[in-house]
Every structure is written in C-alpha cells, then in structure tokens.
PDB file of C-alpha atoms in Angstrom:
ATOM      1  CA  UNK A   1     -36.228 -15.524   6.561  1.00 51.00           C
ATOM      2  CA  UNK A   2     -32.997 -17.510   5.319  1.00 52.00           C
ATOM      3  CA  UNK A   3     -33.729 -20.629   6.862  1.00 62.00           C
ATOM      4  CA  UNK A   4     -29.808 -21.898   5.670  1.00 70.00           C
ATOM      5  CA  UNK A   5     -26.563 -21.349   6.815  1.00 71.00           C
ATOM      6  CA  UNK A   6     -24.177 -18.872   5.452  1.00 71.00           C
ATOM      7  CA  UNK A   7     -20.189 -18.347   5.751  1.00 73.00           C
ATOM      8  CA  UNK A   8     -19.447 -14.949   4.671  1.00 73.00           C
ATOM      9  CA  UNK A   9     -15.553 -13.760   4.495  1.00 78.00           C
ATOM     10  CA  UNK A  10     -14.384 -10.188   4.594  1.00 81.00           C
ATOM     11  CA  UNK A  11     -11.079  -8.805   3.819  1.00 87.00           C
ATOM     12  CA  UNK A  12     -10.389  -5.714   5.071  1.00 88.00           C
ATOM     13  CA  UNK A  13      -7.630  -3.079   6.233  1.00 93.00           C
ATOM     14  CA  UNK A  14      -8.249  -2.164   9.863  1.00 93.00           C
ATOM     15  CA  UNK A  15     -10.357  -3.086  12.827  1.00 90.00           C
ATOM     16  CA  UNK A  16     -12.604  -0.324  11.935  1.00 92.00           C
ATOM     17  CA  UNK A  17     -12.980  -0.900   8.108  1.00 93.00           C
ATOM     18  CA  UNK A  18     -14.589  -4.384   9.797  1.00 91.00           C
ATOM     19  CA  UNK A  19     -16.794  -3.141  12.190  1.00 93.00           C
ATOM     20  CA  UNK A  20     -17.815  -0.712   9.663  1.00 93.00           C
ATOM     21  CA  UNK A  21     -18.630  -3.133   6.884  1.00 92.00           C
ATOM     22  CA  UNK A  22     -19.945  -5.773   9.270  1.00 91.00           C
ATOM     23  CA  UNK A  23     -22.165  -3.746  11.724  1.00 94.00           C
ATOM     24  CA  UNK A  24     -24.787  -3.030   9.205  1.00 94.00           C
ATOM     25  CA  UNK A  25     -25.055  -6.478   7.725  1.00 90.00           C
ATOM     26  CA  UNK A  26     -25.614  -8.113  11.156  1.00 91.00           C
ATOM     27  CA  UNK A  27     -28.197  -5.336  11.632  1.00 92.00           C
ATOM     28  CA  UNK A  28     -29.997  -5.628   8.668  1.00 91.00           C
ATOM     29  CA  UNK A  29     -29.906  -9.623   9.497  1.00 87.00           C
ATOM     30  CA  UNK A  30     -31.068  -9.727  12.350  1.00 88.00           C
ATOM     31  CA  UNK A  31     -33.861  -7.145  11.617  1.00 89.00           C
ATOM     32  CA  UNK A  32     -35.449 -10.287   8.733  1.00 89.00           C
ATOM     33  CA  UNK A  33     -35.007 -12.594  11.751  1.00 89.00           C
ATOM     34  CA  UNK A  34     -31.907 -14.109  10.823  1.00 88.00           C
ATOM     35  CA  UNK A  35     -29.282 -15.543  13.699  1.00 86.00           C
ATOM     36  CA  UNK A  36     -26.309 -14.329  13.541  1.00 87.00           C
ATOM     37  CA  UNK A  37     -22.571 -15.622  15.162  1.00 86.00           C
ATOM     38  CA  UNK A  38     -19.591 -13.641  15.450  1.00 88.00           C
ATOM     39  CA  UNK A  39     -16.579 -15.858  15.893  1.00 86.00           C
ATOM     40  CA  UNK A  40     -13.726 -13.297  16.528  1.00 88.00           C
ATOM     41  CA  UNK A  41     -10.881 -12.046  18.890  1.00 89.00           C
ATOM     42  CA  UNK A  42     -12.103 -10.635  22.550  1.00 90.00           C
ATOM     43  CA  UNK A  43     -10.953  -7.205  21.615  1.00 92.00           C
ATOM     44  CA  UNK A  44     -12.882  -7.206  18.466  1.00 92.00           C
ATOM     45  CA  UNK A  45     -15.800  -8.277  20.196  1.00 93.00           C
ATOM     46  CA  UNK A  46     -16.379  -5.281  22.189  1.00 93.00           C
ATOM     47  CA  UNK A  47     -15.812  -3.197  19.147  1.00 94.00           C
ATOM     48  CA  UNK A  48     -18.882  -4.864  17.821  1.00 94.00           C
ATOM     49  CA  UNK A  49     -20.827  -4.854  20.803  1.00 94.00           C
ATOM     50  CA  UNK A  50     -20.315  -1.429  21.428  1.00 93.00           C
ATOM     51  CA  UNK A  51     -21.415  -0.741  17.446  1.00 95.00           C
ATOM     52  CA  UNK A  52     -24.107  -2.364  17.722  1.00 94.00           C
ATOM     53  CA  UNK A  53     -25.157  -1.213  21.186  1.00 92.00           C
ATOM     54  CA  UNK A  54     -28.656  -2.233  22.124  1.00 88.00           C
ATOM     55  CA  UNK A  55     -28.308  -4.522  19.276  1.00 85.00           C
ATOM     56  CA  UNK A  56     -25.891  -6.271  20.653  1.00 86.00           C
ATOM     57  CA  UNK A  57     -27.783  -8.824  22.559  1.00 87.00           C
ATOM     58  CA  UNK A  58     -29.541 -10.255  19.711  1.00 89.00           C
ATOM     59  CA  UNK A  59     -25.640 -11.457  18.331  1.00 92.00           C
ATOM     60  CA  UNK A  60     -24.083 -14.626  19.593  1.00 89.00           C
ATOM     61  CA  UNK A  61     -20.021 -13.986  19.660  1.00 91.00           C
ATOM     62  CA  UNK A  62     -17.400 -16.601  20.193  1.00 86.00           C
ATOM     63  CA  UNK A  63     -13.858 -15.935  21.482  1.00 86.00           C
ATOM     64  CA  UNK A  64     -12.288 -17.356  18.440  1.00 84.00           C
ATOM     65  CA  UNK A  65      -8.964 -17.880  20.649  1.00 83.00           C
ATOM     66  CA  UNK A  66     -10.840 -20.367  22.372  1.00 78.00           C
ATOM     67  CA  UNK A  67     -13.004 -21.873  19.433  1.00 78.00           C
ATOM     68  CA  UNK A  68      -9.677 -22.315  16.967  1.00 80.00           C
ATOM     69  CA  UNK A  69      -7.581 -24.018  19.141  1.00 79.00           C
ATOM     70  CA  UNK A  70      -8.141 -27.716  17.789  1.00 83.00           C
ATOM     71  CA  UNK A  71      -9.795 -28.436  14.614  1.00 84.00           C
ATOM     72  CA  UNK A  72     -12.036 -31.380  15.937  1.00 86.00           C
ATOM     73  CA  UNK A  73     -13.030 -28.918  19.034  1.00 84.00           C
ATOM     74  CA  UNK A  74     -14.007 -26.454  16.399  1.00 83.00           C
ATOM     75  CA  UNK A  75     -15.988 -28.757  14.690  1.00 85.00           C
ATOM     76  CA  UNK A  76     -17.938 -29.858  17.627  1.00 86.00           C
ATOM     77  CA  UNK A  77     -18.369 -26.313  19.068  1.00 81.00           C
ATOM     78  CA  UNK A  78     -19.803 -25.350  15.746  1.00 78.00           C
ATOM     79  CA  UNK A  79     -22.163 -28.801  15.466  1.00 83.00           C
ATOM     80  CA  UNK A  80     -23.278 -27.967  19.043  1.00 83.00           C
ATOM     81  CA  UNK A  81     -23.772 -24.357  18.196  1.00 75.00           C
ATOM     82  CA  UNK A  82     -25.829 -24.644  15.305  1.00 73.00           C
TER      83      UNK A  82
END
C-alpha cells in the first residue's frame, strides 16, 4: 500500500484514449488499497463511471469546473480532501 500521494499526468488524443489508459490504473489501484481522485469534467466523469462500473464507487471524482475556478479554492478543496 502507497501510503504517499501521487500526481500522475496523461496526454492523450481523445476521450476514449483516456478512459482507456486510465480505467485500468485506477483499477489496479484501488485493488492494492490505494485511494484514488478523479478531478475531471462532468461528461468525462460518467465515461469513467460507466468504465469502471461496479468499480465505480470505490473512486472519488471532482467536477473540475467547480474545483478550478480559483486557485486558493483549489488549494483548500484539495487540503480538505486529502
């Protein structure tokens, strides 16, 4: 169990490329025990959660239009997150 925090960025070329490359790596995650938070768009968040399906529930998402909308808010939200 990673008992640390970790920021991972992806690049990729479409919605699915992401949910494709990130699906599995939240999966296998969460199946060592590791959290895991999605901060993303609302549409993007039912791609995952439909993905992941049953899975789903174990993953904390965050509408990142409301999360990114002042830095000092972001901050916060994160600090109270985590």
């Amino acid at each position: 169990m990673n008992h640390g925090l970790e920021h991972d960025a992806l690049i990729y070329g479409t919605d699915e490329a992401l949910v494709e490359t990130l699906v599995p790596w939240l999966q296998e995650g969460r199946a060592q025990g590791d959290g895991a938070v999605v901060a993303t768009t609302a549409p993007q968040i039912e791609r995952f959660r439909d993905a992941l399906g049953a899975d789903g529930d174990s993953v904390s998402f965050i509408s990142a239009d409301d999360l990114y909308v002042q830095p000092i808010q972001t901050i916060a939200s994160w600090q109270r997150l985590l």
